[in-house]
Amino acid sequence: MLYATMQEISNDSTCRCVLLTGAGSVFSAGIDFGSLSLLSGGTGVAEDKRTDVSHQALRVLREGGAWQQAWKSINRCGKPVIACIHGGCYGAALELVAFAGTLSSLPV
């Protein structure tokens, strides 16, 4: 979803700047492991019959490339991107905001 959104923004001549924000009390709590398979067209980690930790870890590694492509699209969109961080910013969200050109910490 992020990759497609950033591609759309990149092609939108009326957009001059992008603000990344979070909804709720924190900017981001990190990766939603329940949605990882959605990146590659699956229906979710929980539906896989192999739910042991090793298979989940392999899935995270495999699908990590899709996350990295999405994050790179932030940097490559051709518009200034500002990450407006409020509350907390945990886990993979730290990597996501690293691709933004500017970081802004907002008071809680």
Short mmCIF file of N, CA and C in Angstrom, two decimals:
data_model
loop_
_atom_site.label_atom_id
_atom_site.label_comp_id
_atom_site.label_asym_id
_atom_site.label_seq_id
_atom_site.Cartn_x
_atom_site.Cartn_y
_atom_site.Cartn_z
N MET A 1 0.81 -1.18 0.00
CA MET A 1 0.00 0.00 0.00
C MET A 1 0.87 1.26 0.00
N LEU A 2 1.90 1.29 0.84
CA LEU A 2 2.78 2.46 0.89
C LEU A 2 3.49 2.65 -0.44
N TYR A 3 3.98 1.57 -1.03
CA TYR A 3 4.69 1.66 -2.31
C TYR A 3 3.78 2.26 -3.37
N ALA A 4 2.55 1.75 -3.49
CA ALA A 4 1.61 2.25 -4.49
C ALA A 4 1.25 3.71 -4.23
N THR A 5 1.08 4.06 -2.97
CA THR A 5 0.75 5.44 -2.62
C THR A 5 1.89 6.38 -3.01
N MET A 6 3.12 5.99 -2.71
CA MET A 6 4.26 6.84 -3.04
C MET A 6 4.44 6.95 -4.56
N GLN A 7 4.13 5.88 -5.30
CA GLN A 7 4.20 5.95 -6.76
C GLN A 7 3.16 6.95 -7.29
N GLU A 8 1.97 6.91 -6.71
CA GLU A 8 0.91 7.83 -7.11
C GLU A 8 1.31 9.27 -6.82
N ILE A 9 1.89 9.49 -5.64
CA ILE A 9 2.35 10.83 -5.26
C ILE A 9 3.45 11.31 -6.21
N SER A 10 4.33 10.41 -6.56
CA SER A 10 5.43 10.74 -7.46
C SER A 10 4.91 11.24 -8.80
N ASN A 11 3.80 10.68 -9.26
CA ASN A 11 3.24 11.04 -10.56
C ASN A 11 2.24 12.19 -10.49
N ASP A 12 1.97 12.68 -9.30
CA ASP A 12 0.97 13.75 -9.11
C ASP A 12 1.66 15.11 -9.13
N SER A 13 1.46 15.86 -10.19
CA SER A 13 2.12 17.16 -10.32
C SER A 13 1.53 18.22 -9.37
N THR A 14 0.36 17.95 -8.80
CA THR A 14 -0.24 18.92 -7.87
C THR A 14 0.29 18.76 -6.45
N CYS A 15 0.94 17.65 -6.17
CA CYS A 15 1.51 17.40 -4.84
C CYS A 15 2.91 18.00 -4.78
N ARG A 16 3.14 18.82 -3.78
CA ARG A 16 4.45 19.46 -3.65
C ARG A 16 5.23 19.00 -2.43
N CYS A 17 4.57 18.34 -1.48
CA CYS A 17 5.23 17.91 -0.25
C CYS A 17 4.42 16.76 0.36
N VAL A 18 5.09 15.87 1.07
CA VAL A 18 4.42 14.73 1.70
C VAL A 18 4.67 14.79 3.21
N LEU A 19 3.60 14.64 4.00
CA LEU A 19 3.71 14.54 5.45
C LEU A 19 3.33 13.13 5.86
N LEU A 20 4.27 12.42 6.48
CA LEU A 20 3.97 11.09 7.02
C LEU A 20 3.55 11.27 8.47
N THR A 21 2.36 10.82 8.81
CA THR A 21 1.88 10.93 10.18
C THR A 21 1.32 9.58 10.62
N GLY A 22 1.11 9.44 11.90
CA GLY A 22 0.48 8.25 12.45
C GLY A 22 -0.90 8.60 12.98
N ALA A 23 -1.72 7.59 13.11
CA ALA A 23 -3.06 7.80 13.69
C ALA A 23 -3.06 7.16 15.07
N GLY A 24 -3.48 7.89 16.05
CA GLY A 24 -3.50 7.35 17.40
C GLY A 24 -2.50 8.03 18.29
N SER A 25 -2.18 7.38 19.39
CA SER A 25 -1.32 8.02 20.39
C SER A 25 0.17 7.92 20.09
N VAL A 26 0.56 7.06 19.14
CA VAL A 26 1.97 6.95 18.74
C VAL A 26 2.07 7.03 17.22
N PHE A 27 3.22 7.44 16.74
CA PHE A 27 3.46 7.48 15.30
C PHE A 27 3.33 6.09 14.70
N SER A 28 4.05 5.13 15.28
CA SER A 28 3.96 3.74 14.83
C SER A 28 4.54 2.82 15.89
N ALA A 29 3.89 1.70 16.06
CA ALA A 29 4.39 0.67 16.98
C ALA A 29 5.23 -0.36 16.24
N GLY A 30 5.49 -0.16 14.97
CA GLY A 30 6.32 -1.08 14.19
C GLY A 30 5.50 -1.90 13.22
N ILE A 31 6.07 -3.02 12.79
CA ILE A 31 5.43 -3.88 11.80
C ILE A 31 4.23 -4.60 12.39
N ASP A 32 3.16 -4.67 11.62
CA ASP A 32 2.00 -5.48 11.96
C ASP A 32 2.25 -6.87 11.38
N PHE A 33 2.74 -7.78 12.19
CA PHE A 33 3.10 -9.11 11.71
C PHE A 33 1.92 -9.86 11.13
N GLY A 34 0.72 -9.51 11.52
CA GLY A 34 -0.46 -10.16 10.98
C GLY A 34 -0.71 -9.81 9.52
N SER A 35 -0.10 -8.74 9.03
CA SER A 35 -0.34 -8.32 7.65
C SER A 35 0.85 -8.58 6.74
N LEU A 36 1.89 -9.21 7.21
CA LEU A 36 3.08 -9.39 6.38
C LEU A 36 2.79 -10.11 5.08
N SER A 37 2.01 -11.17 5.09
CA SER A 37 1.73 -11.91 3.86
C SER A 37 0.91 -11.10 2.88
N LEU A 38 0.24 -10.06 3.35
CA LEU A 38 -0.54 -9.23 2.45
C LEU A 38 0.36 -8.53 1.43
N LEU A 39 1.62 -8.31 1.80
CA LEU A 39 2.54 -7.65 0.88
C LEU A 39 2.80 -8.48 -0.36
N SER A 40 2.79 -9.80 -0.22
CA SER A 40 3.10 -10.66 -1.35
C SER A 40 1.87 -11.35 -1.91
N GLY A 41 0.69 -10.83 -1.59
CA GLY A 41 -0.53 -11.37 -2.14
C GLY A 41 -1.16 -12.47 -1.31
N GLY A 42 -0.62 -12.78 -0.15
CA GLY A 42 -1.20 -13.79 0.73
C GLY A 42 -2.35 -13.23 1.52
N THR A 43 -2.77 -14.00 2.49
CA THR A 43 -3.93 -13.57 3.27
C THR A 43 -3.60 -13.36 4.73
N GLY A 44 -2.33 -13.46 5.11
CA GLY A 44 -1.95 -13.19 6.50
C GLY A 44 -1.17 -14.32 7.11
N VAL A 45 -0.25 -14.00 8.01
CA VAL A 45 0.60 -14.99 8.66
C VAL A 45 -0.22 -16.01 9.42
N ALA A 46 -1.26 -15.56 10.09
CA ALA A 46 -2.03 -16.44 10.96
C ALA A 46 -2.69 -17.59 10.20
N GLU A 47 -2.94 -17.44 8.89
CA GLU A 47 -3.61 -18.49 8.14
C GLU A 47 -2.66 -19.59 7.70
N ASP A 48 -1.37 -19.37 7.75
CA ASP A 48 -0.41 -20.39 7.37
C ASP A 48 -0.46 -21.51 8.40
N LYS A 49 -0.49 -22.76 7.93
CA LYS A 49 -0.54 -23.91 8.84
C LYS A 49 0.75 -24.04 9.65
N ARG A 50 1.85 -23.54 9.09
CA ARG A 50 3.14 -23.63 9.78
C ARG A 50 3.35 -22.35 10.58
N THR A 51 2.92 -22.36 11.80
CA THR A 51 2.99 -21.15 12.62
C THR A 51 4.15 -21.16 13.60
N ASP A 52 5.06 -22.15 13.46
CA ASP A 52 6.19 -22.16 14.37
C ASP A 52 7.09 -20.96 14.09
N VAL A 53 7.88 -20.62 15.06
CA VAL A 53 8.71 -19.42 15.00
C VAL A 53 9.66 -19.43 13.81
N SER A 54 10.24 -20.58 13.48
CA SER A 54 11.21 -20.62 12.38
C SER A 54 10.55 -20.30 11.05
N HIS A 55 9.35 -20.82 10.80
CA HIS A 55 8.67 -20.51 9.54
C HIS A 55 8.23 -19.05 9.50
N GLN A 56 7.81 -18.52 10.62
CA GLN A 56 7.44 -17.10 10.66
C GLN A 56 8.65 -16.22 10.41
N ALA A 57 9.80 -16.59 10.96
CA ALA A 57 11.03 -15.82 10.74
C ALA A 57 11.43 -15.85 9.27
N LEU A 58 11.32 -17.00 8.63
CA LEU A 58 11.63 -17.09 7.20
C LEU A 58 10.70 -16.22 6.37
N ARG A 59 9.44 -16.17 6.75
CA ARG A 59 8.47 -15.33 6.04
C ARG A 59 8.84 -13.86 6.22
N VAL A 60 9.22 -13.47 7.41
CA VAL A 60 9.60 -12.08 7.65
C VAL A 60 10.81 -11.71 6.79
N LEU A 61 11.80 -12.61 6.71
CA LEU A 61 12.97 -12.34 5.87
C LEU A 61 12.58 -12.21 4.41
N ARG A 62 11.74 -13.11 3.94
CA ARG A 62 11.31 -13.11 2.54
C ARG A 62 10.52 -11.85 2.21
N GLU A 63 9.64 -11.47 3.09
CA GLU A 63 8.79 -10.33 2.81
C GLU A 63 9.42 -9.00 3.21
N GLY A 64 10.55 -9.08 3.90
CA GLY A 64 11.27 -7.85 4.26
C GLY A 64 11.67 -7.04 3.04
N GLY A 65 11.95 -7.72 1.93
CA GLY A 65 12.30 -7.03 0.69
C GLY A 65 11.18 -6.13 0.20
N ALA A 66 9.94 -6.60 0.36
CA ALA A 66 8.78 -5.79 -0.05
C ALA A 66 8.68 -4.54 0.81
N TRP A 67 8.94 -4.70 2.12
CA TRP A 67 8.93 -3.53 3.01
C TRP A 67 10.02 -2.55 2.60
N GLN A 68 11.21 -3.07 2.31
CA GLN A 68 12.31 -2.18 1.93
C GLN A 68 12.01 -1.43 0.63
N GLN A 69 11.35 -2.08 -0.32
CA GLN A 69 10.96 -1.39 -1.55
C GLN A 69 9.98 -0.26 -1.24
N ALA A 70 9.05 -0.52 -0.33
CA ALA A 70 8.09 0.51 0.06
C ALA A 70 8.81 1.69 0.71
N TRP A 71 9.76 1.39 1.60
CA TRP A 71 10.49 2.47 2.25
C TRP A 71 11.33 3.25 1.27
N LYS A 72 11.98 2.56 0.34
CA LYS A 72 12.80 3.25 -0.67
C LYS A 72 11.95 4.17 -1.53
N SER A 73 10.68 3.79 -1.74
CA SER A 73 9.80 4.62 -2.56
C SER A 73 9.57 5.98 -1.91
N ILE A 74 9.70 6.05 -0.59
CA ILE A 74 9.59 7.33 0.11
C ILE A 74 10.71 8.26 -0.35
N ASN A 75 11.89 7.72 -0.39
CA ASN A 75 13.07 8.49 -0.76
C ASN A 75 13.08 8.84 -2.24
N ARG A 76 12.49 7.99 -3.06
CA ARG A 76 12.54 8.16 -4.51
C ARG A 76 11.34 8.88 -5.10
N CYS A 77 10.41 9.33 -4.29
CA CYS A 77 9.18 9.91 -4.84
C CYS A 77 9.39 11.26 -5.51
N GLY A 78 10.51 11.90 -5.25
CA GLY A 78 10.80 13.17 -5.92
C GLY A 78 10.17 14.38 -5.26
N LYS A 79 9.56 14.19 -4.10
CA LYS A 79 8.95 15.29 -3.35
C LYS A 79 9.60 15.34 -1.97
N PRO A 80 9.61 16.50 -1.33
CA PRO A 80 10.08 16.54 0.06
C PRO A 80 9.14 15.71 0.94
N VAL A 81 9.72 14.85 1.76
CA VAL A 81 8.93 14.01 2.66
C VAL A 81 9.32 14.33 4.10
N ILE A 82 8.33 14.67 4.91
CA ILE A 82 8.54 15.01 6.31
C ILE A 82 7.83 13.97 7.16
N ALA A 83 8.58 13.31 8.03
CA ALA A 83 7.99 12.36 8.98
C ALA A 83 7.65 13.13 10.25
N CYS A 84 6.36 13.25 10.55
CA CYS A 84 5.88 13.98 11.73
C CYS A 84 5.67 12.98 12.85
N ILE A 85 6.69 12.79 13.67
CA ILE A 85 6.68 11.76 14.70
C ILE A 85 6.06 12.31 15.98
N HIS A 86 5.06 11.63 16.47
CA HIS A 86 4.43 12.00 17.74
C HIS A 86 4.33 10.75 18.60
N GLY A 87 4.32 10.92 19.90
CA GLY A 87 4.26 9.75 20.79
C GLY A 87 5.51 8.91 20.61
N GLY A 88 5.33 7.65 20.27
CA GLY A 88 6.46 6.75 20.08
C GLY A 88 6.66 6.38 18.62
N CYS A 89 7.86 5.93 18.33
CA CYS A 89 8.21 5.44 17.00
C CYS A 89 9.09 4.23 17.23
N TYR A 90 8.53 3.03 17.05
CA TYR A 90 9.21 1.81 17.48
C TYR A 90 9.51 0.88 16.31
N GLY A 91 10.50 0.03 16.52
CA GLY A 91 10.80 -1.05 15.59
C GLY A 91 11.06 -0.59 14.18
N ALA A 92 10.38 -1.23 13.24
CA ALA A 92 10.60 -0.96 11.82
C ALA A 92 10.21 0.46 11.43
N ALA A 93 9.39 1.12 12.23
CA ALA A 93 9.02 2.50 11.93
C ALA A 93 10.25 3.41 11.95
N LEU A 94 11.24 3.06 12.76
CA LEU A 94 12.48 3.85 12.78
C LEU A 94 13.18 3.78 11.44
N GLU A 95 13.16 2.60 10.82
CA GLU A 95 13.75 2.47 9.49
C GLU A 95 12.93 3.24 8.46
N LEU A 96 11.63 3.17 8.58
CA LEU A 96 10.74 3.88 7.65
C LEU A 96 11.04 5.37 7.67
N VAL A 97 11.10 5.98 8.86
CA VAL A 97 11.30 7.43 8.92
C VAL A 97 12.71 7.83 8.50
N ALA A 98 13.64 6.90 8.52
CA ALA A 98 14.99 7.21 8.08
C ALA A 98 15.02 7.54 6.59
N PHE A 99 14.04 7.06 5.82
CA PHE A 99 13.98 7.35 4.41
C PHE A 99 13.36 8.71 4.11
N ALA A 100 12.70 9.31 5.08
CA ALA A 100 12.14 10.65 4.89
C ALA A 100 13.28 11.66 4.89
N GLY A 101 13.10 12.74 4.19
CA GLY A 101 14.14 13.76 4.12
C GLY A 101 14.26 14.57 5.39
N THR A 102 13.14 14.74 6.10
CA THR A 102 13.11 15.56 7.30
C THR A 102 12.31 14.85 8.39
N LEU A 103 12.80 14.94 9.62
CA LEU A 103 12.07 14.38 10.76
C LEU A 103 11.63 15.51 11.66
N SER A 104 10.42 15.42 12.14
CA SER A 104 9.89 16.42 13.05
C SER A 104 9.27 15.72 14.24
N SER A 105 9.72 16.04 15.41
CA SER A 105 9.15 15.45 16.63
C SER A 105 8.11 16.40 17.19
N LEU A 106 6.91 15.91 17.31
CA LEU A 106 5.80 16.73 17.81
C LEU A 106 5.56 16.44 19.28
N PRO A 107 5.17 17.45 20.05
CA PRO A 107 4.88 17.20 21.47
C PRO A 107 3.70 16.26 21.65
N VAL A 108 3.75 15.48 22.69
CA VAL A 108 2.69 14.52 22.96
C VAL A 108 1.55 15.20 23.68
#
